[in-house]
PDB file of C-alpha atoms in Angstrom:
ATOM      1  CA  MET A 204       0.013  -0.245  -0.008  1.00 45.00           C
ATOM      2  CA  ASN A 205       1.044   3.442  -0.842  1.00 43.00           C
ATOM      3  CA  THR A 206       2.348   5.492   2.289  1.00 39.00           C
ATOM      4  CA  PRO A 207       0.365   8.904   3.104  1.00 41.00           C
ATOM      5  CA  ARG A 208       1.845  12.287   2.138  1.00 40.00           C
ATOM      6  CA  LEU A 209       0.221  14.942   4.130  1.00 38.00           C
ATOM      7  CA  SER A 210       0.570  18.771   4.385  1.00 40.00           C
ATOM      8  CA  SER A 211       2.864  20.250   6.754  1.00 37.00           C
ATOM      9  CA  SER A 212       1.977  21.251  10.423  1.00 38.00           C
ATOM     10  CA  ALA A 213       3.610  22.312  13.587  1.00 37.00           C
ATOM     11  CA  LEU A 214       2.441  23.720  16.963  1.00 35.00           C
ATOM     12  CA  SER A 215       3.475  27.158  15.753  1.00 38.00           C
ATOM     13  CA  ARG A 216       0.894  29.742  15.843  1.00 36.00           C
ATOM     14  CA  ARG A 217       1.857  30.851  12.265  1.00 35.00           C
ATOM     15  CA  LEU A 218       0.933  27.616  10.555  1.00 31.00           C
ATOM     16  CA  VAL A 219      -2.216  27.231  12.912  1.00 35.00           C
ATOM     17  CA  LEU A 220      -3.561  30.358  11.760  1.00 34.00           C
ATOM     18  CA  ARG A 221      -2.739  29.730   8.122  1.00 37.00           C
ATOM     19  CA  ALA A 222      -4.838  26.757   8.526  1.00 39.00           C
ATOM     20  CA  GLY A 223      -7.586  28.816  10.419  1.00 42.00           C
ATOM     21  CA  ALA A 224      -7.594  31.001   7.388  1.00 40.00           C
ATOM     22  CA  GLY A 225      -8.174  28.115   4.889  1.00 43.00           C
ATOM     23  CA  ALA A 226     -10.901  26.924   7.233  1.00 42.00           C
ATOM     24  CA  ALA A 227     -12.660  30.235   6.994  1.00 41.00           C
ATOM     25  CA  ILE A 228     -12.642  29.996   3.283  1.00 38.00           C
ATOM     26  CA  ALA A 229     -13.942  26.986   3.158  1.00 42.00           C
ATOM     27  CA  ALA A 230     -16.784  27.765   5.440  1.00 41.00           C
ATOM     28  CA  ALA A 231     -17.854  30.692   3.290  1.00 41.00           C
ATOM     29  CA  ALA A 232     -18.247  28.489   0.226  1.00 42.00           C
ATOM     30  CA  THR A 233     -21.790  28.466  -1.482  1.00 37.00           C
ATOM     31  CA  PRO A 234     -23.994  25.599   0.368  1.00 40.00           C
ATOM     32  CA  LEU A 235     -24.613  22.549  -1.867  1.00 40.00           C
ATOM     33  CA  PHE A 236     -27.008  20.180  -0.427  1.00 40.00           C
ATOM     34  CA  ALA A 237     -26.844  16.887  -2.714  1.00 39.00           C
ATOM     35  CA  GLN A 238     -30.174  15.545  -3.500  1.00 47.00           C
ATOM     36  CA  THR A 239     -28.695  13.524  -6.141  1.00 60.00           C
ATOM     37  CA  ARG A 240     -25.517  11.224  -6.279  1.00 70.00           C
ATOM     38  CA  ALA A 241     -22.582  13.942  -5.747  1.00 78.00           C
ATOM     39  CA  LYS A 242     -19.954  14.751  -8.647  1.00 93.00           C
ATOM     40  CA  THR A 243     -17.691  15.988  -6.011  1.00 96.00           C
ATOM     41  CA  LEU A 244     -17.165  14.973  -2.565  1.00 97.00           C
ATOM     42  CA  ARG A 245     -16.019  17.692  -0.279  1.00 98.00           C
ATOM     43  CA  ILE A 246     -14.391  16.476   2.908  1.00 97.00           C
ATOM     44  CA  GLY A 247     -13.391  18.361   5.928  1.00 96.00           C
ATOM     45  CA  TYR A 248     -10.447  16.686   8.014  1.00 91.00           C
ATOM     46  CA  GLN A 249      -8.041  17.919  10.710  1.00 85.00           C
ATOM     47  CA  LYS A 250      -4.262  16.788  11.342  1.00 77.00           C
ATOM     48  CA  PHE A 251      -3.076  13.840  12.586  1.00 78.00           C
ATOM     49  CA  ASN A 252      -6.573  11.748  12.224  1.00 80.00           C
ATOM     50  CA  THR A 253      -7.768   8.954  10.007  1.00 83.00           C
ATOM     51  CA  LEU A 254      -9.218  11.085   7.308  1.00 89.00           C
ATOM     52  CA  ASN A 255      -6.049  12.999   7.073  1.00 82.00           C
ATOM     53  CA  ILE A 256      -4.020   9.720   6.576  1.00 81.00           C
ATOM     54  CA  LEU A 257      -6.571   8.752   3.960  1.00 89.00           C
ATOM     55  CA  LYS A 258      -6.098  12.015   2.265  1.00 89.00           C
ATOM     56  CA  GLY A 259      -2.318  11.331   1.817  1.00 82.00           C
ATOM     57  CA  THR A 260      -2.645   7.868   0.485  1.00 85.00           C
ATOM     58  CA  GLY A 261      -4.684   9.210  -2.658  1.00 90.00           C
ATOM     59  CA  ARG A 262      -6.502   5.955  -2.625  1.00 92.00           C
ATOM     60  CA  LEU A 263     -10.360   7.210  -2.178  1.00 96.00           C
ATOM     61  CA  GLU A 264      -9.469   9.437  -5.437  1.00 97.00           C
ATOM     62  CA  GLN A 265      -8.623   6.357  -7.202  1.00 96.00           C
ATOM     63  CA  ALA A 266     -11.731   4.388  -5.816  1.00 96.00           C
ATOM     64  CA  LEU A 267     -13.958   7.163  -6.837  1.00 96.00           C
ATOM     65  CA  ALA A 268     -12.404   7.919 -10.327  1.00 95.00           C
ATOM     66  CA  SER A 269     -14.481   5.117 -12.251  1.00 91.00           C
ATOM     67  CA  ALA A 270     -17.653   6.812 -11.048  1.00 92.00           C
ATOM     68  CA  GLY A 271     -16.641  10.209 -12.176  1.00 95.00           C
ATOM     69  CA  VAL A 272     -16.506  11.544  -8.581  1.00 96.00           C
ATOM     70  CA  LYS A 273     -13.807  13.948  -7.673  1.00 97.00           C
ATOM     71  CA  VAL A 274     -12.643  14.472  -4.175  1.00 97.00           C
ATOM     72  CA  GLU A 275     -11.843  18.047  -2.745  1.00 97.00           C
ATOM     73  CA  TRP A 276     -10.162  18.078   0.942  1.00 95.00           C
ATOM     74  CA  ALA A 277     -10.688  21.093   3.452  1.00 94.00           C
ATOM     75  CA  GLU A 278      -8.377  21.442   6.621  1.00 89.00           C
ATOM     76  CA  PHE A 279      -9.931  22.633   9.811  1.00 89.00           C
ATOM     77  CA  LEU A 280      -8.130  23.859  12.929  1.00 80.00           C
ATOM     78  CA  GLY A 281     -10.636  21.525  14.710  1.00 81.00           C
ATOM     79  CA  GLY A 282     -13.983  20.235  14.984  1.00 86.00           C
ATOM     80  CA  ALA A 283     -15.903  23.413  15.894  1.00 86.00           C
ATOM     81  CA  GLN A 284     -14.856  25.000  12.645  1.00 91.00           C
ATOM     82  CA  LEU A 285     -15.441  21.820  10.655  1.00 94.00           C
ATOM     83  CA  SER A 286     -19.085  21.277  12.080  1.00 94.00           C
ATOM     84  CA  GLU A 287     -20.028  24.958  11.314  1.00 95.00           C
ATOM     85  CA  ALA A 288     -18.762  24.077   7.626  1.00 96.00           C
ATOM     86  CA  LEU A 289     -20.883  21.036   7.559  1.00 96.00           C
ATOM     87  CA  ALA A 290     -23.931  22.830   8.925  1.00 95.00           C
ATOM     88  CA  ALA A 291     -23.313  25.899   6.269  1.00 95.00           C
ATOM     89  CA  GLY A 292     -23.270  23.346   3.338  1.00 95.00           C
ATOM     90  CA  ALA A 293     -19.486  24.239   2.591  1.00 97.00           C
ATOM     91  CA  ILE A 294     -18.538  20.697   2.893  1.00 97.00           C
ATOM     92  CA  ASP A 295     -20.292  17.322   2.665  1.00 97.00           C
ATOM     93  CA  PHE A 296     -18.508  14.818   5.168  1.00 97.00           C
ATOM     94  CA  GLY A 297     -15.892  15.326   7.779  1.00 97.00           C
ATOM     95  CA  HIS A 298     -15.056  14.238  11.613  1.00 95.00           C
ATOM     96  CA  ALA A 299     -14.947  15.838  14.854  1.00 92.00           C
ATOM     97  CA  SER A 300     -14.577  15.044  18.671  1.00 88.00           C
ATOM     98  CA  ASP A 301     -17.375  13.646  20.685  1.00 91.00           C
ATOM     99  CA  GLY A 302     -17.864  17.010  22.608  1.00 88.00           C
ATOM    100  CA  ILE A 303     -18.446  18.902  19.270  1.00 89.00           C
ATOM    101  CA  GLY A 304     -20.992  16.017  18.272  1.00 92.00           C
ATOM    102  CA  VAL A 305     -22.904  16.900  21.479  1.00 94.00           C
ATOM    103  CA  PHE A 306     -22.646  20.608  20.839  1.00 91.00           C
ATOM    104  CA  GLN A 307     -23.871  20.612  17.183  1.00 92.00           C
ATOM    105  CA  GLN A 308     -26.856  18.278  17.921  1.00 95.00           C
ATOM    106  CA  ALA A 309     -27.984  20.715  20.931  1.00 94.00           C
ATOM    107  CA  SER A 310     -27.594  23.639  18.691  1.00 91.00           C
ATOM    108  CA  GLY A 311     -30.256  22.307  16.346  1.00 92.00           C
ATOM    109  CA  LYS A 312     -27.715  22.189  13.146  1.00 89.00           C
ATOM    110  CA  GLY A 313     -29.077  19.327  11.749  1.00 93.00           C
ATOM    111  CA  LEU A 314     -25.870  17.207  11.181  1.00 96.00           C
ATOM    112  CA  VAL A 315     -26.232  13.224  11.803  1.00 97.00           C
ATOM    113  CA  TYR A 316     -23.655  10.797  12.987  1.00 98.00           C
ATOM    114  CA  LEU A 317     -22.659   8.260  10.464  1.00 98.00           C
ATOM    115  CA  ALA A 318     -19.828   6.223  12.165  1.00 97.00           C
ATOM    116  CA  ALA A 319     -17.426   6.473  15.147  1.00 97.00           C
ATOM    117  CA  GLU A 320     -13.755   5.531  15.400  1.00 94.00           C
ATOM    118  CA  SER A 321     -12.221   3.515  17.956  1.00 94.00           C
ATOM    119  CA  PRO A 322     -11.373   4.669  21.345  1.00 94.00           C
ATOM    120  CA  TYR A 323      -8.456   6.831  22.332  1.00 94.00           C
ATOM    121  CA  PRO A 324      -8.602   7.602  25.962  1.00 95.00           C
ATOM    122  CA  GLY A 325      -4.651   8.316  26.251  1.00 95.00           C
ATOM    123  CA  GLY A 326      -5.076  11.111  23.272  1.00 94.00           C
ATOM    124  CA  VAL A 327      -6.584  13.821  25.604  1.00 95.00           C
ATOM    125  CA  GLY A 328      -5.008  14.782  28.832  1.00 97.00           C
ATOM    126  CA  PHE A 329      -3.860  17.566  31.367  1.00 98.00           C
ATOM    127  CA  LEU A 330      -0.558  19.001  31.946  1.00 97.00           C
ATOM    128  CA  VAL A 331       0.967  20.796  34.881  1.00 97.00           C
ATOM    129  CA  PRO A 332       4.642  22.014  34.968  1.00 96.00           C
ATOM    130  CA  ARG A 333       7.058  19.272  36.324  1.00 95.00           C
ATOM    131  CA  ASP A 334       7.800  21.270  39.538  1.00 95.00           C
ATOM    132  CA  SER A 335       4.268  22.150  40.244  1.00 96.00           C
ATOM    133  CA  PRO A 336       2.724  21.592  43.583  1.00 97.00           C
ATOM    134  CA  ILE A 337      -0.438  19.941  42.125  1.00 97.00           C
ATOM    135  CA  ARG A 338      -0.123  16.593  42.677  1.00 97.00           C
ATOM    136  CA  SER A 339      -3.804  15.618  42.096  1.00 97.00           C
ATOM    137  CA  VAL A 340      -6.950  16.612  40.473  1.00 98.00           C
ATOM    138  CA  ARG A 341      -8.134  17.816  44.137  1.00 98.00           C
ATOM    139  CA  ASP A 342      -5.523  20.195  44.110  1.00 98.00           C
ATOM    140  CA  LEU A 343      -6.899  21.976  40.974  1.00 98.00           C
ATOM    141  CA  LYS A 344      -9.668  23.528  43.224  1.00 98.00           C
ATOM    142  CA  GLY A 345      -9.482  27.021  42.842  1.00 98.00           C
ATOM    143  CA  LYS A 346      -6.998  27.000  39.983  1.00 98.00           C
ATOM    144  CA  LYS A 347      -7.110  28.495  36.506  1.00 97.00           C
ATOM    145  CA  VAL A 348      -7.318  25.589  33.886  1.00 98.00           C
ATOM    146  CA  VAL A 349      -7.356  25.772  30.403  1.00 96.00           C
ATOM    147  CA  THR A 350      -9.752  23.938  28.192  1.00 94.00           C
ATOM    148  CA  GLY A 351     -11.911  24.162  25.215  1.00 87.00           C
ATOM    149  CA  ARG A 352     -15.648  25.087  25.237  1.00 83.00           C
ATOM    150  CA  GLY A 353     -17.251  21.850  24.044  1.00 78.00           C
ATOM    151  CA  TYR A 354     -14.088  20.247  23.557  1.00 84.00           C
ATOM    152  CA  ASN A 355     -13.320  16.544  24.877  1.00 86.00           C
ATOM    153  CA  THR A 356     -10.698  18.208  27.013  1.00 92.00           C
ATOM    154  CA  GLN A 357     -13.724  19.732  28.598  1.00 92.00           C
ATOM    155  CA  TYR A 358     -15.594  16.566  29.074  1.00 92.00           C
ATOM    156  CA  VAL A 359     -12.633  14.914  30.535  1.00 95.00           C
ATOM    157  CA  LEU A 360     -12.003  17.468  32.796  1.00 96.00           C
ATOM    158  CA  ILE A 361     -15.550  17.318  34.345  1.00 94.00           C
ATOM    159  CA  ARG A 362     -15.338  13.772  34.914  1.00 94.00           C
ATOM    160  CA  ALA A 363     -11.974  13.760  36.545  1.00 97.00           C
ATOM    161  CA  LEU A 364     -13.213  16.390  38.646  1.00 97.00           C
ATOM    162  CA  GLU A 365     -16.481  14.380  39.423  1.00 94.00           C
ATOM    163  CA  ALA A 366     -14.333  11.337  40.462  1.00 96.00           C
ATOM    164  CA  ALA A 367     -12.073  13.534  42.897  1.00 97.00           C
ATOM    165  CA  GLY A 368     -15.317  14.820  44.612  1.00 97.00           C
ATOM    166  CA  LEU A 369     -15.226  18.272  42.965  1.00 97.00           C
ATOM    167  CA  ARG A 370     -17.558  20.156  40.946  1.00 94.00           C
ATOM    168  CA  TYR A 371     -16.948  22.133  37.511  1.00 94.00           C
ATOM    169  CA  GLU A 372     -17.433  25.374  39.312  1.00 94.00           C
ATOM    170  CA  ASP A 373     -14.745  24.321  41.864  1.00 97.00           C
ATOM    171  CA  ILE A 374     -11.969  25.343  39.082  1.00 98.00           C
ATOM    172  CA  GLU A 375     -11.573  28.517  37.021  1.00 97.00           C
ATOM    173  CA  PRO A 376     -11.755  27.619  33.540  1.00 96.00           C
ATOM    174  CA  VAL A 377      -9.916  29.544  30.860  1.00 95.00           C
ATOM    175  CA  TYR A 378     -11.371  28.968  27.468  1.00 93.00           C
ATOM    176  CA  ILE A 379      -9.098  28.562  24.356  1.00 89.00           C
ATOM    177  CA  VAL A 380      -9.975  27.940  20.679  1.00 83.00           C
ATOM    178  CA  THR A 381      -6.290  26.711  19.350  1.00 84.00           C
ATOM    179  CA  ALA A 382      -3.721  24.685  20.786  1.00 85.00           C
ATOM    180  CA  SER A 383      -1.208  27.329  20.283  1.00 87.00           C
ATOM    181  CA  ASP A 384      -3.342  29.665  22.309  1.00 90.00           C
ATOM    182  CA  THR A 385      -3.035  26.836  25.200  1.00 91.00           C
ATOM    183  CA  VAL A 386       0.675  26.349  24.951  1.00 88.00           C
ATOM    184  CA  ALA A 387       1.213  30.062  25.193  1.00 90.00           C
ATOM    185  CA  ALA A 388      -1.200  30.175  28.166  1.00 90.00           C
ATOM    186  CA  TYR A 389       0.995  27.375  29.933  1.00 91.00           C
ATOM    187  CA  GLN A 390       4.429  28.777  29.006  1.00 89.00           C
ATOM    188  CA  SER A 391       3.304  32.180  30.360  1.00 90.00           C
ATOM    189  CA  GLY A 392       2.822  30.826  33.781  1.00 91.00           C
ATOM    190  CA  SER A 393      -0.701  32.279  34.074  1.00 93.00           C
ATOM    191  CA  VAL A 394      -2.563  29.254  34.556  1.00 96.00           C
ATOM    192  CA  ALA A 395      -2.170  25.992  36.765  1.00 97.00           C
ATOM    193  CA  ALA A 396      -2.970  23.259  34.159  1.00 97.00           C
ATOM    194  CA  ILE A 397      -3.757  22.781  30.493  1.00 97.00           C
ATOM    195  CA  GLY A 398      -5.982  20.409  28.462  1.00 96.00           C
ATOM    196  CA  LEU A 399      -4.753  19.346  24.857  1.00 95.00           C
ATOM    197  CA  TRP A 400      -5.280  16.607  22.497  1.00 91.00           C
ATOM    198  CA  ASP A 401      -3.071  14.444  20.249  1.00 90.00           C
ATOM    199  CA  PRO A 402      -0.526  15.486  18.477  1.00 88.00           C
ATOM    200  CA  PHE A 403      -0.593  18.686  20.266  1.00 91.00           C
ATOM    201  CA  LEU A 404      -0.609  16.824  23.714  1.00 95.00           C
ATOM    202  CA  ALA A 405       2.343  14.503  22.565  1.00 94.00           C
ATOM    203  CA  GLY A 406       4.226  17.565  21.488  1.00 92.00           C
ATOM    204  CA  ALA A 407       3.981  19.873  24.719  1.00 94.00           C
ATOM    205  CA  GLN A 408       4.741  16.506  26.476  1.00 95.00           C
ATOM    206  CA  GLN A 409       8.054  16.258  24.604  1.00 92.00           C
ATOM    207  CA  ALA A 410       8.904  20.300  24.303  1.00 90.00           C
ATOM    208  CA  THR A 411       8.040  21.411  27.774  1.00 91.00           C
ATOM    209  CA  GLU A 412       9.054  20.523  31.458  1.00 92.00           C
ATOM    210  CA  SER A 413       5.441  18.896  32.251  1.00 95.00           C
ATOM    211  CA  ARG A 414       3.875  16.129  33.912  1.00 96.00           C
ATOM    212  CA  LEU A 415       0.683  14.257  32.892  1.00 97.00           C
ATOM    213  CA  LEU A 416      -1.696  14.955  35.762  1.00 98.00           C
ATOM    214  CA  PHE A 417      -4.517  12.714  34.133  1.00 98.00           C
ATOM    215  CA  ASP A 418      -5.712  11.662  30.539  1.00 97.00           C
ATOM    216  CA  GLY A 419      -8.878   9.991  29.504  1.00 96.00           C
ATOM    217  CA  THR A 420      -8.298   6.602  30.789  1.00 96.00           C
ATOM    218  CA  GLY A 421     -11.270   5.423  32.938  1.00 95.00           C
ATOM    219  CA  LEU A 422     -13.071   8.916  32.182  1.00 95.00           C
ATOM    220  CA  SER A 423     -13.814   9.148  28.289  1.00 93.00           C
ATOM    221  CA  GLY A 424     -13.373   7.102  25.258  1.00 92.00           C
ATOM    222  CA  ASN A 425     -12.294   9.921  23.450  1.00 93.00           C
ATOM    223  CA  ARG A 426     -13.969   9.044  20.230  1.00 93.00           C
ATOM    224  CA  THR A 427     -13.805  10.656  16.921  1.00 93.00           C
ATOM    225  CA  TYR A 428     -17.180  10.549  14.729  1.00 96.00           C
ATOM    226  CA  HIS A 429     -18.038  11.090  11.366  1.00 97.00           C
ATOM    227  CA  PHE A 430     -20.785  13.512  10.277  1.00 98.00           C
ATOM    228  CA  ALA A 431     -22.911  14.653   7.413  1.00 97.00           C
ATOM    229  CA  GLN A 432     -25.911  16.502   6.543  1.00 96.00           C
ATOM    230  CA  PRO A 433     -28.724  13.876   6.551  1.00 96.00           C
ATOM    231  CA  GLU A 434     -29.866  14.592   2.823  1.00 96.00           C
ATOM    232  CA  PHE A 435     -26.586  14.194   1.688  1.00 97.00           C
ATOM    233  CA  ALA A 436     -25.882  10.869   3.535  1.00 97.00           C
ATOM    234  CA  ARG A 437     -29.144   9.506   2.171  1.00 97.00           C
ATOM    235  CA  ALA A 438     -28.740  10.595  -1.268  1.00 96.00           C
ATOM    236  CA  ASN A 439     -25.005   9.438  -1.511  1.00 96.00           C
ATOM    237  CA  ALA A 440     -25.036   6.312   0.714  1.00 96.00           C
ATOM    238  CA  ASP A 441     -23.046   4.239  -1.626  1.00 95.00           C
ATOM    239  CA  LEU A 442     -20.483   6.583  -2.313  1.00 96.00           C
ATOM    240  CA  LEU A 443     -20.189   7.114   1.558  1.00 97.00           C
ATOM    241  CA  ARG A 444     -19.790   3.220   1.622  1.00 97.00           C
ATOM    242  CA  THR A 445     -16.851   3.442  -0.518  1.00 97.00           C
ATOM    243  CA  VAL A 446     -15.325   6.102   1.516  1.00 97.00           C
ATOM    244  CA  PHE A 447     -15.538   4.016   4.682  1.00 97.00           C
ATOM    245  CA  ALA A 448     -14.309   0.972   2.556  1.00 97.00           C
ATOM    246  CA  GLU A 449     -10.971   2.866   1.898  1.00 96.00           C
ATOM    247  CA  LEU A 450     -10.868   4.255   5.264  1.00 95.00           C
ATOM    248  CA  ARG A 451     -11.088   0.780   7.010  1.00 95.00           C
ATOM    249  CA  LYS A 452      -8.004  -0.039   4.683  1.00 94.00           C
ATOM    250  CA  THR A 453      -6.050   3.013   5.706  1.00 90.00           C
ATOM    251  CA  ASN A 454      -6.750   2.289   9.409  1.00 91.00           C
ATOM    252  CA  ASP A 455      -5.661  -1.187   8.987  1.00 92.00           C
ATOM    253  CA  TRP A 456      -2.399  -0.388   7.384  1.00 91.00           C
ATOM    254  CA  ALA A 457      -1.801   2.414  10.213  1.00 89.00           C
ATOM    255  CA  GLN A 458      -2.506   0.169  12.886  1.00 91.00           C
ATOM    256  CA  ALA A 459      -0.153  -2.387  11.503  1.00 92.00           C
ATOM    257  CA  HIS A 460       2.845  -0.389  10.397  1.00 90.00           C
ATOM    258  CA  PRO A 461       3.074   2.387  13.756  1.00 89.00           C
ATOM    259  CA  ALA A 462       6.703   2.985  12.657  1.00 89.00           C
ATOM    260  CA  GLU A 463       5.960   3.689   9.035  1.00 84.00           C
ATOM    261  CA  VAL A 464       3.120   6.237   9.981  1.00 82.00           C
ATOM    262  CA  VAL A 465       5.928   7.917  12.181  1.00 86.00           C
ATOM    263  CA  ALA A 466       8.669   7.979   9.399  1.00 81.00           C
ATOM    264  CA  THR A 467       6.289   8.975   6.755  1.00 76.00           C
ATOM    265  CA  LEU A 468       4.202  11.748   8.652  1.00 75.00           C
ATOM    266  CA  ALA A 469       7.231  13.258  10.697  1.00 79.00           C
ATOM    267  CA  PRO A 470       8.921  15.117   7.694  1.00 77.00           C
ATOM    268  CA  GLN A 471       5.642  16.155   6.133  1.00 69.00           C
ATOM    269  CA  LEU A 472       3.974  17.468   9.237  1.00 71.00           C
ATOM    270  CA  LYS A 473       7.560  18.836  10.391  1.00 75.00           C
ATOM    271  CA  VAL A 474       7.065  17.409  13.905  1.00 80.00           C
ATOM    272  CA  GLU A 475       9.604  15.433  15.559  1.00 89.00           C
ATOM    273  CA  PRO A 476       9.236  11.808  15.315  1.00 91.00           C
ATOM    274  CA  LYS A 477       9.559  11.347  19.064  1.00 93.00           C
ATOM    275  CA  VAL A 478       6.199  13.509  19.205  1.00 92.00           C
ATOM    276  CA  LEU A 479       4.533  11.333  16.629  1.00 90.00           C
ATOM    277  CA  ALA A 480       5.634   8.078  18.106  1.00 92.00           C
ATOM    278  CA  LEU A 481       4.233   8.872  21.566  1.00 93.00           C
ATOM    279  CA  ALA A 482       0.967   9.758  19.913  1.00 91.00           C
ATOM    280  CA  THR A 483       0.933   6.608  17.712  1.00 88.00           C
ATOM    281  CA  GLU A 484       1.738   4.119  20.351  1.00 89.00           C
ATOM    282  CA  ARG A 485      -1.155   5.030  22.544  1.00 91.00           C
ATOM    283  CA  ARG A 486      -3.833   5.195  19.625  1.00 90.00           C
ATOM    284  CA  GLN A 487      -5.965   2.435  18.132  1.00 88.00           C
ATOM    285  CA  TYR A 488      -6.945   3.203  14.564  1.00 90.00           C
ATOM    286  CA  GLY A 489     -10.099   1.950  13.429  1.00 91.00           C
ATOM    287  CA  VAL A 490     -13.737   2.695  12.209  1.00 94.00           C
ATOM    288  CA  VAL A 491     -16.935   1.157  13.635  1.00 95.00           C
ATOM    289  CA  ALA A 492     -20.490   1.212  13.234  1.00 96.00           C
ATOM    290  CA  LEU A 493     -22.761   3.087  15.763  1.00 97.00           C
ATOM    291  CA  THR A 494     -24.254   0.882  18.347  1.00 96.00           C
ATOM    292  CA  PRO A 495     -26.708   1.194  21.294  1.00 96.00           C
ATOM    293  CA  ALA A 496     -23.294   1.195  23.607  1.00 96.00           C
ATOM    294  CA  ILE A 497     -22.055   3.950  21.789  1.00 96.00           C
ATOM    295  CA  ALA A 498     -24.903   5.827  22.109  1.00 97.00           C
ATOM    296  CA  ARG A 499     -24.730   5.465  25.508  1.00 96.00           C
ATOM    297  CA  GLU A 500     -21.412   6.369  25.825  1.00 94.00           C
ATOM    298  CA  GLN A 501     -21.971   9.662  23.818  1.00 95.00           C
ATOM    299  CA  GLN A 502     -25.387  10.105  25.954  1.00 96.00           C
ATOM    300  CA  GLY A 503     -23.253  10.243  29.214  1.00 92.00           C
ATOM    301  CA  LEU A 504     -21.349  13.179  27.835  1.00 93.00           C
ATOM    302  CA  ALA A 505     -24.501  15.071  26.682  1.00 95.00           C
ATOM    303  CA  ASP A 506     -26.109  14.440  29.993  1.00 94.00           C
ATOM    304  CA  VAL A 507     -23.049  16.132  31.770  1.00 90.00           C
ATOM    305  CA  PHE A 508     -23.195  19.111  29.315  1.00 90.00           C
ATOM    306  CA  ALA A 509     -26.792  19.618  29.916  1.00 93.00           C
ATOM    307  CA  GLN A 510     -26.785  19.456  33.866  1.00 89.00           C
ATOM    308  CA  LEU A 511     -23.821  21.945  33.737  1.00 84.00           C
ATOM    309  CA  LYS A 512     -26.126  24.194  31.227  1.00 89.00           C
ATOM    310  CA  LEU A 513     -23.154  23.869  28.548  1.00 87.00           C
ATOM    311  CA  ILE A 514     -25.916  23.231  26.304  1.00 91.00           C
ATOM    312  CA  PRO A 515     -29.420  24.933  25.758  1.00 92.00           C
ATOM    313  CA  LYS A 516     -31.437  21.654  26.501  1.00 92.00           C
ATOM    314  CA  PRO A 517     -31.138  17.940  26.926  1.00 95.00           C
ATOM    315  CA  ILE A 518     -30.696  16.041  24.173  1.00 97.00           C
ATOM    316  CA  GLU A 519     -31.011  12.055  22.917  1.00 97.00           C
ATOM    317  CA  VAL A 520     -28.042  11.198  21.194  1.00 97.00           C
ATOM    318  CA  LYS A 521     -29.235   8.261  19.371  1.00 97.00           C
ATOM    319  CA  ASP A 522     -31.872  10.616  17.367  1.00 97.00           C
ATOM    320  CA  ALA A 523     -28.973  12.133  15.288  1.00 97.00           C
ATOM    321  CA  PHE A 524     -27.777   8.550  14.572  1.00 98.00           C
ATOM    322  CA  LEU A 525     -28.183   7.732  11.040  1.00 97.00           C
ATOM    323  CA  ASP A 526     -27.916   3.860  10.107  1.00 94.00           C
ATOM    324  CA  LEU A 527     -27.036   3.542   6.315  1.00 96.00           C
ATOM    325  CA  ASN A 528     -25.131   0.323   6.780  1.00 94.00           C
ATOM    326  CA  LEU A 529     -21.924   2.221   5.855  1.00 95.00           C
ATOM    327  CA  VAL A 530     -19.380   0.208   7.979  1.00 92.00           C
TER     328      VAL A 530
END
């Protein structure tokens, strides 16, 4: 199988802002809700994710060429920006984290879940300075903690606080949008702890004098979900089956060849191999069908966000699951 070739990325603010500009252009595109089979499939992706690897292989373009379907890729800073583009009709299909899925459903954007990725609890975590007096989650009481509103880091933080007998109100959340802003706040010394996700979590672990206070283990599956507008998904189910078939092949390759994934991606992303190695070794690649168990897992997150009034109303996650037998 051809190894992936992906665009460059780093933790630097310059590159992150450049990616944000690209996302803004994509989000401004003219909506196009397909009622018949699409001739162009517009896919939103984020760095260091399964769709990112699929893009690099070029296999999807090959698989869809015989059907006369072209593929356009749009890179986004995060799931929040990607889901906004999906809701606006600027792209047709893409992925986002579990937290973003809850927020987009609660806001009534009309997106549906199509499939899920394998759990990745080690890919989200909170760091404190190596010499920090904070030794447990309970020590975060009254402290400033960086997270993102609706991000997977926020849910993991909430669950960790609850497990330690604390409430979310017991800490002072500092909300950010990008990983670079998170790292900047950390390096300024103005916050006690920060929440990050891979590969930015791995990068910060390698580049700063830090300790991992906790990750998502036992707290969250930290899944990525695949989303689309329901009209597009129903009209293009066969096309999406091809997407997921190729995505499974790519995931199988990545799972079986972690060293090759690192060797291939590191120079292209301009990320040190040791950073990608750390992120890769704690990840399990794989796309799976939506199940009642996954619905319950995601419902737990939705219920917590509703209780804390982080979303405007309670939701039933399963109502947004669309079963088209894609996986």
